[in-house]
mmCIF file of C-alpha atoms and ligand atoms in Angstrom:
data_model
loop_
_atom_site.group_PDB
_atom_site.id
_atom_site.type_symbol
_atom_site.label_atom_id
_atom_site.label_comp_id
_atom_site.label_asym_id
_atom_site.label_seq_id
_atom_site.Cartn_x
_atom_site.Cartn_y
_atom_site.Cartn_z
ATOM 1 C CA MET B 224 -0.056 0.117 -0.217
ATOM 2 C CA PRO B 225 1.048 3.702 -0.788
ATOM 3 C CA THR B 226 2.942 5.293 2.189
ATOM 4 C CA ASP B 227 0.661 7.987 2.425
ATOM 5 C CA ARG B 228 -2.415 5.692 2.886
ATOM 6 C CA GLU B 229 -0.640 3.707 5.318
ATOM 7 C CA HIS B 230 0.285 6.921 7.221
ATOM 8 C CA LEU B 231 -3.793 8.321 6.864
ATOM 9 C CA ILE B 232 -4.691 5.099 8.088
ATOM 10 C CA ARG B 233 -2.424 5.307 11.294
ATOM 11 C CA CYS B 234 -3.543 9.015 11.700
ATOM 12 C CA LEU B 235 -7.318 8.933 11.325
ATOM 13 C CA PRO B 236 -9.287 8.807 14.502
ATOM 14 C CA LYS B 237 -11.158 5.372 14.697
ATOM 15 C CA VAL B 238 -14.619 4.736 15.907
ATOM 16 C CA GLU B 239 -15.274 1.334 16.628
ATOM 17 C CA LEU B 240 -18.981 0.210 16.087
ATOM 18 C CA HIS B 241 -18.851 -3.859 15.843
ATOM 19 C CA LEU B 242 -16.553 -5.201 18.534
ATOM 20 C CA HIS B 243 -17.191 -8.421 20.600
ATOM 21 C CA ILE B 244 -15.468 -8.011 23.606
ATOM 22 C CA GLU B 245 -15.606 -11.747 24.123
ATOM 23 C CA GLY B 246 -14.005 -11.791 20.974
ATOM 24 C CA THR B 247 -10.670 -9.945 22.171
ATOM 25 C CA LEU B 248 -9.563 -12.917 24.395
ATOM 26 C CA GLU B 249 -6.066 -13.571 22.942
ATOM 27 C CA PRO B 250 -4.634 -17.154 23.462
ATOM 28 C CA GLU B 251 -2.415 -15.958 26.013
ATOM 29 C CA MET B 252 -4.805 -14.295 27.816
ATOM 30 C CA MET B 253 -7.228 -17.864 27.936
ATOM 31 C CA PHE B 254 -4.187 -19.803 29.130
ATOM 32 C CA SER B 255 -3.035 -17.495 31.959
ATOM 33 C CA LEU B 256 -6.763 -17.061 32.996
ATOM 34 C CA ALA B 257 -7.339 -20.895 32.680
ATOM 35 C CA GLY B 258 -4.181 -21.335 35.038
ATOM 36 C CA LYS B 259 -5.536 -19.185 37.582
ATOM 37 C CA HIS B 260 -8.985 -20.911 37.954
ATOM 38 C CA GLY B 261 -7.275 -24.478 37.495
ATOM 39 C CA ALA B 262 -9.795 -24.535 34.333
ATOM 40 C CA LYS B 263 -8.656 -27.347 31.510
ATOM 41 C CA LEU B 264 -8.426 -26.113 27.921
ATOM 42 C CA PRO B 265 -8.663 -28.688 25.181
ATOM 43 C CA TYR B 266 -5.551 -27.127 23.728
ATOM 44 C CA ALA B 267 -1.621 -28.037 24.802
ATOM 45 C CA SER B 268 -0.839 -24.567 23.581
ATOM 46 C CA VAL B 269 -0.998 -20.824 22.633
ATOM 47 C CA GLU B 270 -0.060 -22.290 19.125
ATOM 48 C CA ALA B 271 -2.476 -24.912 18.989
ATOM 49 C CA VAL B 272 -5.191 -22.556 19.670
ATOM 50 C CA ARG B 273 -3.892 -20.476 17.014
ATOM 51 C CA LYS B 274 -4.026 -23.188 14.575
ATOM 52 C CA ALA B 275 -7.532 -24.546 15.492
ATOM 53 C CA TYR B 276 -8.712 -20.930 14.223
ATOM 54 C CA ALA B 277 -9.075 -22.401 10.685
ATOM 55 C CA PHE B 278 -12.844 -21.425 10.403
ATOM 56 C CA HIS B 279 -15.545 -22.791 7.331
ATOM 57 C CA ASP B 280 -18.414 -20.708 8.365
ATOM 58 C CA LEU B 281 -20.068 -18.611 11.555
ATOM 59 C CA GLN B 282 -21.133 -21.604 13.645
ATOM 60 C CA SER B 283 -17.467 -23.085 13.450
ATOM 61 C CA PHE B 284 -16.065 -20.041 14.819
ATOM 62 C CA LEU B 285 -19.224 -19.562 17.577
ATOM 63 C CA ASP B 286 -18.106 -23.250 18.644
ATOM 64 C CA LEU B 287 -14.789 -22.464 19.754
ATOM 65 C CA TYR B 288 -15.907 -18.682 20.877
ATOM 66 C CA TYR B 289 -18.431 -19.748 23.368
ATOM 67 C CA ALA B 290 -16.091 -22.299 24.321
ATOM 68 C CA GLY B 291 -13.233 -20.027 25.352
ATOM 69 C CA CYS B 292 -15.501 -17.512 27.331
ATOM 70 C CA ASP B 293 -15.285 -20.073 30.122
ATOM 71 C CA VAL B 294 -12.196 -18.486 31.612
ATOM 72 C CA LEU B 295 -13.994 -15.379 32.121
ATOM 73 C CA ARG B 296 -15.144 -16.171 35.671
ATOM 74 C CA ASP B 297 -14.376 -12.931 37.815
ATOM 75 C CA ARG B 298 -14.874 -8.946 37.976
ATOM 76 C CA ARG B 299 -10.898 -8.859 37.331
ATOM 77 C CA ASP B 300 -11.074 -11.244 34.268
ATOM 78 C CA PHE B 301 -13.709 -9.251 32.550
ATOM 79 C CA TYR B 302 -11.665 -6.040 33.431
ATOM 80 C CA ALA B 303 -8.391 -7.501 32.059
ATOM 81 C CA LEU B 304 -10.234 -8.749 29.104
ATOM 82 C CA ALA B 305 -11.538 -5.383 27.923
ATOM 83 C CA MET B 306 -8.550 -3.177 29.446
ATOM 84 C CA ALA B 307 -6.400 -5.203 27.218
ATOM 85 C CA TYR B 308 -8.740 -4.336 23.986
ATOM 86 C CA PHE B 309 -8.403 -0.902 24.878
ATOM 87 C CA THR B 310 -4.845 -0.809 25.031
ATOM 88 C CA ARG B 311 -4.750 -2.238 21.834
ATOM 89 C CA ALA B 312 -7.144 0.139 20.251
ATOM 90 C CA HIS B 313 -5.668 3.081 21.935
ATOM 91 C CA ALA B 314 -2.456 2.130 19.427
ATOM 92 C CA ASP B 315 -4.941 2.147 16.256
ATOM 93 C CA ARG B 316 -6.176 5.767 17.168
ATOM 94 C CA VAL B 317 -9.796 4.511 18.396
ATOM 95 C CA VAL B 318 -11.206 7.442 20.310
ATOM 96 C CA HIS B 319 -14.689 5.812 20.720
ATOM 97 C CA ALA B 320 -15.873 2.002 20.691
ATOM 98 C CA GLU B 321 -19.368 0.830 21.566
ATOM 99 C CA LEU B 322 -18.586 -2.925 22.767
ATOM 100 C CA PHE B 323 -20.827 -5.836 22.147
ATOM 101 C CA PHE B 324 -20.924 -8.081 25.819
ATOM 102 C CA ASP B 325 -23.431 -11.538 25.200
ATOM 103 C CA PRO B 326 -24.368 -11.798 28.722
ATOM 104 C CA GLN B 327 -26.456 -14.919 28.446
ATOM 105 C CA THR B 328 -22.895 -16.609 27.543
ATOM 106 C CA HIS B 329 -21.935 -16.095 31.327
ATOM 107 C CA THR B 330 -24.987 -16.336 33.214
ATOM 108 C CA ALA B 331 -25.356 -19.632 31.500
ATOM 109 C CA ARG B 332 -22.170 -20.454 33.549
ATOM 110 C CA GLY B 333 -23.475 -19.096 36.637
ATOM 111 C CA ILE B 334 -21.694 -15.868 36.657
ATOM 112 C CA PRO B 335 -23.606 -13.093 37.541
ATOM 113 C CA MET B 336 -24.946 -10.548 35.639
ATOM 114 C CA GLU B 337 -23.057 -7.983 38.006
ATOM 115 C CA VAL B 338 -19.805 -9.194 37.786
ATOM 116 C CA VAL B 339 -19.868 -8.982 34.206
ATOM 117 C CA PHE B 340 -21.319 -5.141 34.064
ATOM 118 C CA ALA B 341 -18.725 -4.211 36.965
ATOM 119 C CA GLY B 342 -15.453 -5.783 34.963
ATOM 120 C CA LEU B 343 -16.265 -4.132 32.095
ATOM 121 C CA ARG B 344 -17.530 -0.623 33.697
ATOM 122 C CA ASP B 345 -13.638 -0.903 35.727
ATOM 123 C CA ALA B 346 -12.245 -1.142 32.312
ATOM 124 C CA MET B 347 -14.451 1.408 30.397
ATOM 125 C CA ASP B 348 -13.845 3.922 33.259
ATOM 126 C CA ASP B 349 -9.738 3.398 33.413
ATOM 127 C CA ALA B 350 -9.968 3.284 29.202
ATOM 128 C CA HIS B 351 -11.078 7.250 29.520
ATOM 129 C CA ARG B 352 -8.910 8.291 32.322
ATOM 130 C CA ARG B 353 -5.653 6.672 30.509
ATOM 131 C CA TYR B 354 -6.202 7.177 27.025
ATOM 132 C CA GLY B 355 -9.325 9.553 26.834
ATOM 133 C CA ILE B 356 -11.219 6.773 24.863
ATOM 134 C CA THR B 357 -15.110 7.166 25.314
ATOM 135 C CA SER B 358 -16.983 4.099 25.316
ATOM 136 C CA ASP B 359 -20.132 2.227 25.352
ATOM 137 C CA LEU B 360 -21.972 -0.795 26.063
ATOM 138 C CA ILE B 361 -24.544 -2.869 23.703
ATOM 139 C CA LEU B 362 -25.991 -6.129 24.956
ATOM 140 C CA CYS B 363 -26.378 -8.645 22.429
ATOM 141 C CA PHE B 364 -29.457 -11.518 22.762
ATOM 142 C CA LEU B 365 -28.072 -14.613 21.404
ATOM 143 C CA ARG B 366 -30.051 -15.515 18.428
ATOM 144 C CA HIS B 367 -29.891 -19.471 18.735
ATOM 145 C CA LEU B 368 -31.744 -18.975 21.920
ATOM 146 C CA SER B 369 -35.553 -18.464 22.571
ATOM 147 C CA GLU B 370 -36.861 -14.952 22.765
ATOM 148 C CA GLU B 371 -38.241 -15.974 26.632
ATOM 149 C CA ASP B 372 -34.779 -15.932 27.225
ATOM 150 C CA ALA B 373 -33.633 -12.777 25.654
ATOM 151 C CA LEU B 374 -36.774 -10.936 27.325
ATOM 152 C CA ALA B 375 -35.219 -12.640 30.809
ATOM 153 C CA THR B 376 -31.924 -11.756 30.165
ATOM 154 C CA LEU B 377 -33.093 -7.988 29.541
ATOM 155 C CA ASP B 378 -35.508 -8.002 32.992
ATOM 156 C CA ALA B 379 -31.799 -9.312 34.641
ATOM 157 C CA ALA B 380 -29.955 -6.379 33.117
ATOM 158 C CA LEU B 381 -32.656 -3.688 34.294
ATOM 159 C CA PRO B 382 -30.608 -2.779 37.397
ATOM 160 C CA PHE B 383 -27.627 -1.728 35.232
ATOM 161 C CA ARG B 384 -30.316 -0.060 32.742
ATOM 162 C CA SER B 385 -27.678 3.390 32.780
ATOM 163 C CA GLU B 386 -25.044 1.680 32.336
ATOM 164 C CA LEU B 387 -26.449 0.563 28.989
ATOM 165 C CA THR B 388 -26.946 2.082 25.710
ATOM 166 C CA GLY B 389 -28.306 -0.463 23.621
ATOM 167 C CA VAL B 390 -29.370 -3.961 22.283
ATOM 168 C CA GLY B 391 -27.918 -6.068 19.933
ATOM 169 C CA LEU B 392 -28.554 -9.427 18.268
ATOM 170 C CA ASP B 393 -25.800 -11.991 17.697
ATOM 171 C CA SER B 394 -24.980 -15.648 17.156
ATOM 172 C CA GLY B 395 -25.904 -18.111 14.489
ATOM 173 C CA GLU B 396 -28.098 -16.265 11.857
ATOM 174 C CA LYS B 397 -29.338 -18.884 9.712
ATOM 175 C CA GLY B 398 -32.828 -19.958 10.849
ATOM 176 C CA ASN B 399 -32.875 -17.787 13.831
ATOM 177 C CA PRO B 400 -34.679 -14.283 12.035
ATOM 178 C CA PRO B 401 -35.104 -11.064 13.280
ATOM 179 C CA SER B 402 -38.807 -11.597 13.525
ATOM 180 C CA LYS B 403 -38.021 -13.900 16.296
ATOM 181 C CA PHE B 404 -37.051 -10.994 18.427
ATOM 182 C CA GLN B 405 -39.409 -8.396 17.992
ATOM 183 C CA ARG B 406 -41.562 -8.254 21.506
ATOM 184 C CA VAL B 407 -37.659 -8.064 23.073
ATOM 185 C CA PHE B 408 -36.780 -5.431 21.091
ATOM 186 C CA ALA B 409 -39.963 -3.496 21.050
ATOM 187 C CA LYS B 410 -39.333 -3.190 24.836
ATOM 188 C CA ALA B 411 -35.997 -2.653 24.896
ATOM 189 C CA ARG B 412 -36.907 0.385 22.466
ATOM 190 C CA SER B 413 -39.591 1.689 25.186
ATOM 191 C CA LEU B 414 -36.865 1.631 27.821
ATOM 192 C CA GLY B 415 -34.795 4.154 25.783
ATOM 193 C CA LEU B 416 -32.251 1.706 24.466
ATOM 194 C CA ARG B 417 -30.898 2.197 20.574
ATOM 195 C CA ALA B 418 -31.187 -0.921 18.823
ATOM 196 C CA VAL B 419 -28.718 -2.588 16.110
ATOM 197 C CA ALA B 420 -28.843 -6.148 14.955
ATOM 198 C CA HIS B 421 -26.661 -8.881 12.959
ATOM 199 C CA ALA B 422 -27.799 -8.911 9.930
ATOM 200 C CA GLY B 423 -27.265 -10.218 6.050
ATOM 201 C CA GLU B 424 -23.720 -11.738 7.305
ATOM 202 C CA GLU B 425 -25.001 -15.181 6.276
ATOM 203 C CA GLY B 426 -28.480 -14.743 6.655
ATOM 204 C CA PRO B 427 -30.376 -13.595 3.516
ATOM 205 C CA ALA B 428 -31.020 -9.999 2.271
ATOM 206 C CA GLY B 429 -34.355 -10.298 3.650
ATOM 207 C CA TYR B 430 -33.078 -10.535 7.540
ATOM 208 C CA ILE B 431 -32.066 -6.854 6.688
ATOM 209 C CA THR B 432 -35.369 -5.559 5.960
ATOM 210 C CA GLU B 433 -36.895 -7.489 9.079
ATOM 211 C CA ALA B 434 -34.248 -6.247 11.374
ATOM 212 C CA LEU B 435 -35.020 -2.473 10.274
ATOM 213 C CA ASP B 436 -38.970 -2.820 9.828
ATOM 214 C CA LEU B 437 -39.825 -5.687 12.664
ATOM 215 C CA LEU B 438 -36.980 -4.448 14.997
ATOM 216 C CA HIS B 439 -36.509 -0.526 14.131
ATOM 217 C CA VAL B 440 -32.645 -1.203 13.867
ATOM 218 C CA GLU B 441 -30.505 2.259 13.714
ATOM 219 C CA ARG B 442 -27.372 0.128 12.137
ATOM 220 C CA ILE B 443 -27.302 -3.275 10.530
ATOM 221 C CA ASP B 444 -23.832 -5.426 11.521
ATOM 222 C CA HIS B 445 -22.514 -6.808 8.646
ATOM 223 C CA GLY B 446 -25.229 -6.391 5.867
ATOM 224 C CA VAL B 447 -22.811 -7.794 3.169
ATOM 225 C CA ARG B 448 -25.717 -9.569 1.595
ATOM 226 C CA CYS B 449 -27.747 -6.148 1.433
ATOM 227 C CA ASP B 450 -26.557 -6.463 -2.214
ATOM 228 C CA GLU B 451 -28.807 -9.631 -3.263
ATOM 229 C CA ASP B 452 -31.770 -7.049 -2.960
ATOM 230 C CA PRO B 453 -31.053 -3.825 -5.235
ATOM 231 C CA ALA B 454 -34.316 -2.139 -3.494
ATOM 232 C CA LEU B 455 -32.765 -2.616 -0.165
ATOM 233 C CA VAL B 456 -29.277 -0.951 -1.453
ATOM 234 C CA GLU B 457 -31.400 1.803 -2.609
ATOM 235 C CA ARG B 458 -33.180 1.976 0.888
ATOM 236 C CA LEU B 459 -29.927 1.998 2.832
ATOM 237 C CA VAL B 460 -28.487 5.037 0.506
ATOM 238 C CA ARG B 461 -31.836 6.874 0.826
ATOM 239 C CA GLU B 462 -32.196 6.298 4.697
ATOM 240 C CA ARG B 463 -28.995 6.537 5.364
ATOM 241 C CA ILE B 464 -28.626 3.487 7.422
ATOM 242 C CA PRO B 465 -25.030 2.385 8.364
ATOM 243 C CA LEU B 466 -23.400 -0.797 7.833
ATOM 244 C CA THR B 467 -20.613 -2.014 10.129
ATOM 245 C CA VAL B 468 -18.675 -3.923 8.258
ATOM 246 C CA CYS B 469 -15.922 -6.503 9.597
ATOM 247 C CA PRO B 470 -13.366 -7.297 6.216
ATOM 248 C CA LEU B 471 -11.096 -9.777 8.064
ATOM 249 C CA SER B 472 -14.321 -11.392 9.888
ATOM 250 C CA ASN B 473 -15.907 -11.870 6.231
ATOM 251 C CA LEU B 474 -12.622 -13.038 4.997
ATOM 252 C CA LYS B 475 -11.845 -15.681 7.976
ATOM 253 C CA LEU B 476 -15.629 -17.044 8.147
ATOM 254 C CA CYS B 477 -15.927 -17.577 4.367
ATOM 255 C CA VAL B 478 -18.181 -15.005 3.764
ATOM 256 C CA VAL B 479 -15.805 -14.059 1.041
ATOM 257 C CA LYS B 480 -13.248 -15.973 -0.758
ATOM 258 C CA ASP B 481 -11.077 -12.866 -1.131
ATOM 259 C CA LEU B 482 -10.849 -9.648 0.047
ATOM 260 C CA LYS B 483 -10.630 -8.445 -3.670
ATOM 261 C CA GLN B 484 -14.312 -9.534 -4.017
ATOM 262 C CA HIS B 485 -15.720 -8.183 -1.192
ATOM 263 C CA ASN B 486 -18.729 -5.978 -1.881
ATOM 264 C CA PHE B 487 -17.479 -3.006 0.593
ATOM 265 C CA ALA B 488 -16.132 -0.967 -2.207
ATOM 266 C CA LYS B 489 -19.115 -1.295 -4.292
ATOM 267 C CA LEU B 490 -21.252 0.070 -1.155
ATOM 268 C CA LEU B 491 -18.892 3.007 -0.303
ATOM 269 C CA ARG B 492 -19.403 4.212 -3.793
ATOM 270 C CA LYS B 493 -23.134 3.566 -4.036
ATOM 271 C CA GLY B 494 -23.413 5.871 -1.168
ATOM 272 C CA VAL B 495 -24.097 3.359 1.197
ATOM 273 C CA ALA B 496 -22.658 4.264 5.045
ATOM 274 C CA VAL B 497 -20.124 1.418 5.855
ATOM 275 C CA THR B 498 -18.112 1.600 8.271
ATOM 276 C CA ILE B 499 -14.965 -0.429 8.884
ATOM 277 C CA ASN B 500 -14.776 -2.774 12.089
ATOM 278 C CA SER B 501 -12.744 -5.774 13.869
ATOM 279 C CA ASP B 502 -15.466 -8.174 15.148
ATOM 280 C CA ASP B 503 -13.611 -10.753 16.944
ATOM 281 C CA PRO B 504 -10.079 -9.304 16.478
ATOM 282 C CA ALA B 505 -8.413 -11.928 18.609
ATOM 283 C CA TYR B 506 -10.391 -14.933 16.567
ATOM 284 C CA PHE B 507 -9.627 -13.220 13.018
ATOM 285 C CA GLY B 508 -6.390 -11.975 12.510
ATOM 286 C CA GLY B 509 -6.482 -8.464 13.167
ATOM 287 C CA TYR B 510 -7.700 -5.320 15.249
ATOM 288 C CA ILE B 511 -9.483 -2.327 13.399
ATOM 289 C CA GLY B 512 -6.061 -0.849 12.079
ATOM 290 C CA GLU B 513 -5.498 -4.042 10.561
ATOM 291 C CA ASN B 514 -9.083 -4.432 8.672
ATOM 292 C CA TYR B 515 -8.656 -0.799 7.397
ATOM 293 C CA ARG B 516 -5.356 -2.045 6.357
ATOM 294 C CA ALA B 517 -6.652 -4.878 4.403
ATOM 295 C CA ALA B 518 -9.407 -3.721 2.709
ATOM 296 C CA ALA B 519 -7.880 -0.548 1.670
ATOM 297 C CA THR B 520 -4.935 -2.507 -0.158
ATOM 298 C CA ALA B 521 -7.163 -5.139 -1.504
ATOM 299 C CA LEU B 522 -10.049 -2.745 -2.417
ATOM 300 C CA GLU B 523 -7.471 0.306 -3.433
ATOM 301 C CA LEU B 524 -9.440 2.324 -1.431
ATOM 302 C CA THR B 525 -8.540 6.064 -1.965
ATOM 303 C CA HIS B 526 -7.264 8.605 0.634
ATOM 304 C CA ALA B 527 -10.706 10.480 0.304
ATOM 305 C CA GLU B 528 -12.467 6.954 0.494
ATOM 306 C CA LEU B 529 -10.846 5.931 3.543
ATOM 307 C CA VAL B 530 -11.686 9.406 5.259
ATOM 308 C CA THR B 531 -15.435 9.095 4.494
ATOM 309 C CA VAL B 532 -15.169 5.670 6.134
ATOM 310 C CA ALA B 533 -14.058 7.128 9.196
ATOM 311 C CA GLU B 534 -16.930 10.171 8.970
ATOM 312 C CA ASN B 535 -19.081 7.490 8.313
ATOM 313 C CA ALA B 536 -18.742 5.540 11.592
ATOM 314 C CA ALA B 537 -18.380 8.917 13.765
ATOM 315 C CA ARG B 538 -21.761 9.604 11.850
ATOM 316 C CA ALA B 539 -23.045 6.008 12.622
ATOM 317 C CA SER B 540 -21.963 6.059 16.189
ATOM 318 C CA PHE B 541 -24.340 6.893 19.180
ATOM 319 C CA MET B 542 -21.957 9.708 20.815
ATOM 320 C CA PRO B 543 -23.907 12.677 21.757
ATOM 321 C CA ALA B 544 -24.275 15.514 18.843
ATOM 322 C CA THR B 545 -21.619 17.518 20.160
ATOM 323 C CA ALA B 546 -18.905 15.093 20.542
ATOM 324 C CA LYS B 547 -19.978 13.697 17.125
ATOM 325 C CA THR B 548 -19.576 17.631 15.444
ATOM 326 C CA SER B 549 -16.076 17.737 17.289
ATOM 327 C CA LEU B 550 -14.934 14.338 16.038
ATOM 328 C CA LEU B 551 -15.852 15.222 12.693
ATOM 329 C CA SER B 552 -13.799 18.166 12.442
ATOM 330 C CA THR B 553 -10.629 16.317 14.126
ATOM 331 C CA ILE B 554 -10.852 13.925 11.458
ATOM 332 C CA ARG B 555 -10.997 16.310 8.465
ATOM 333 C CA THR B 556 -8.122 18.346 10.241
ATOM 334 C CA GLU B 557 -6.259 14.892 10.526
ATOM 335 C CA ALA B 558 -6.933 13.726 7.083
ATOM 336 C CA ALA B 559 -5.859 17.212 5.516
ATOM 337 C CA ARG B 560 -2.411 17.080 7.426
ATOM 338 C CA ALA B 561 -2.004 13.240 6.687
HETATM 339 N N1 LIG R 867 -21.588 -12.871 13.856
HETATM 340 C C1 LIG R 867 -22.612 -13.361 14.649
HETATM 341 N N2 LIG R 867 -22.604 -13.563 15.980
HETATM 342 C C2 LIG R 867 -21.228 -13.495 16.570
HETATM 343 C C3 LIG R 867 -20.123 -12.597 16.008
HETATM 344 C C4 LIG R 867 -20.411 -12.957 14.100
HETATM 345 O O1 LIG R 867 -19.646 -12.328 13.488
HETATM 346 N N3 LIG R 867 -19.182 -12.598 16.564
HETATM 347 C C5 LIG R 867 -19.437 -12.996 18.213
HETATM 348 N N4 LIG R 867 -20.709 -13.373 17.824
HETATM 349 ZN ZN1 LIG R 868 -20.122 -9.517 15.153
#
């Protein structure tokens, strides 16, 4: 990649909108936490873990991802996990991050909801103090479980309502359409929570339309299969609905065969508000900066396009309006200098 774009990517202030905090569990931390808790891992070494990260679809990843979560047990574990993420994010010039977390994965193992919230909150506070990074929490419902389970999870999170910005929907998409979660999203929105959902990663374009019309989400996570429905793409442009795209995730989970064939640039050039994010960086081989670099190289993104992507993320965020305006101005200043 030309050095000017490399330099721009390093300098651009970034907003991360699609990041599962459990997906930042690096093998080294998995081993150290397993040691701390006397937990057995099905791997002999860190290298063996990395070798096991050869996925052929979303489910083959999710099986390892949920198993890895077993080492996260106390408040300090969640703190260490999130702090390690913020340290890497700061190195990539992330200034604001909206973190997904999966409470059902933890409560099902007997970890109390308050342990998860407290550990993440400690790290979010420290990241603000140390690095100036602002952050929000988005509680994701696991779509392979029932809506009743999601409703009970939302109820259990109500004592922590003030710590939450929104709700999301993740896990195995095929056969678990957004329509399954209409009531829980209606309830969350009635509580003033913002709404996003994974749709159109492995599932059809129709799931994106359902997420918009039935769950009333403000952003679509992934959404790359939207181009199977040209009218939907036109709608995304017209209604300025952001897509939180994760290039390295799409490559690792075989959503695309080759990054050169990714539709990210095509959607960007059509005017869709696409953004670049890292999804589960410990599993997919790169944090946000690496995702910007991989997409820019494979798709020959120009200087102006990279700036647009960073601006799209700032606009698509749930930051307060004044912070957003100020960030957009910083992005423009940095871009002009780079
Ligand atoms: N898709 C769905 N569920 C997930 C993902 C993803 O990319 N990462 C973590 N949970
Ligand atoms: Zn995701």
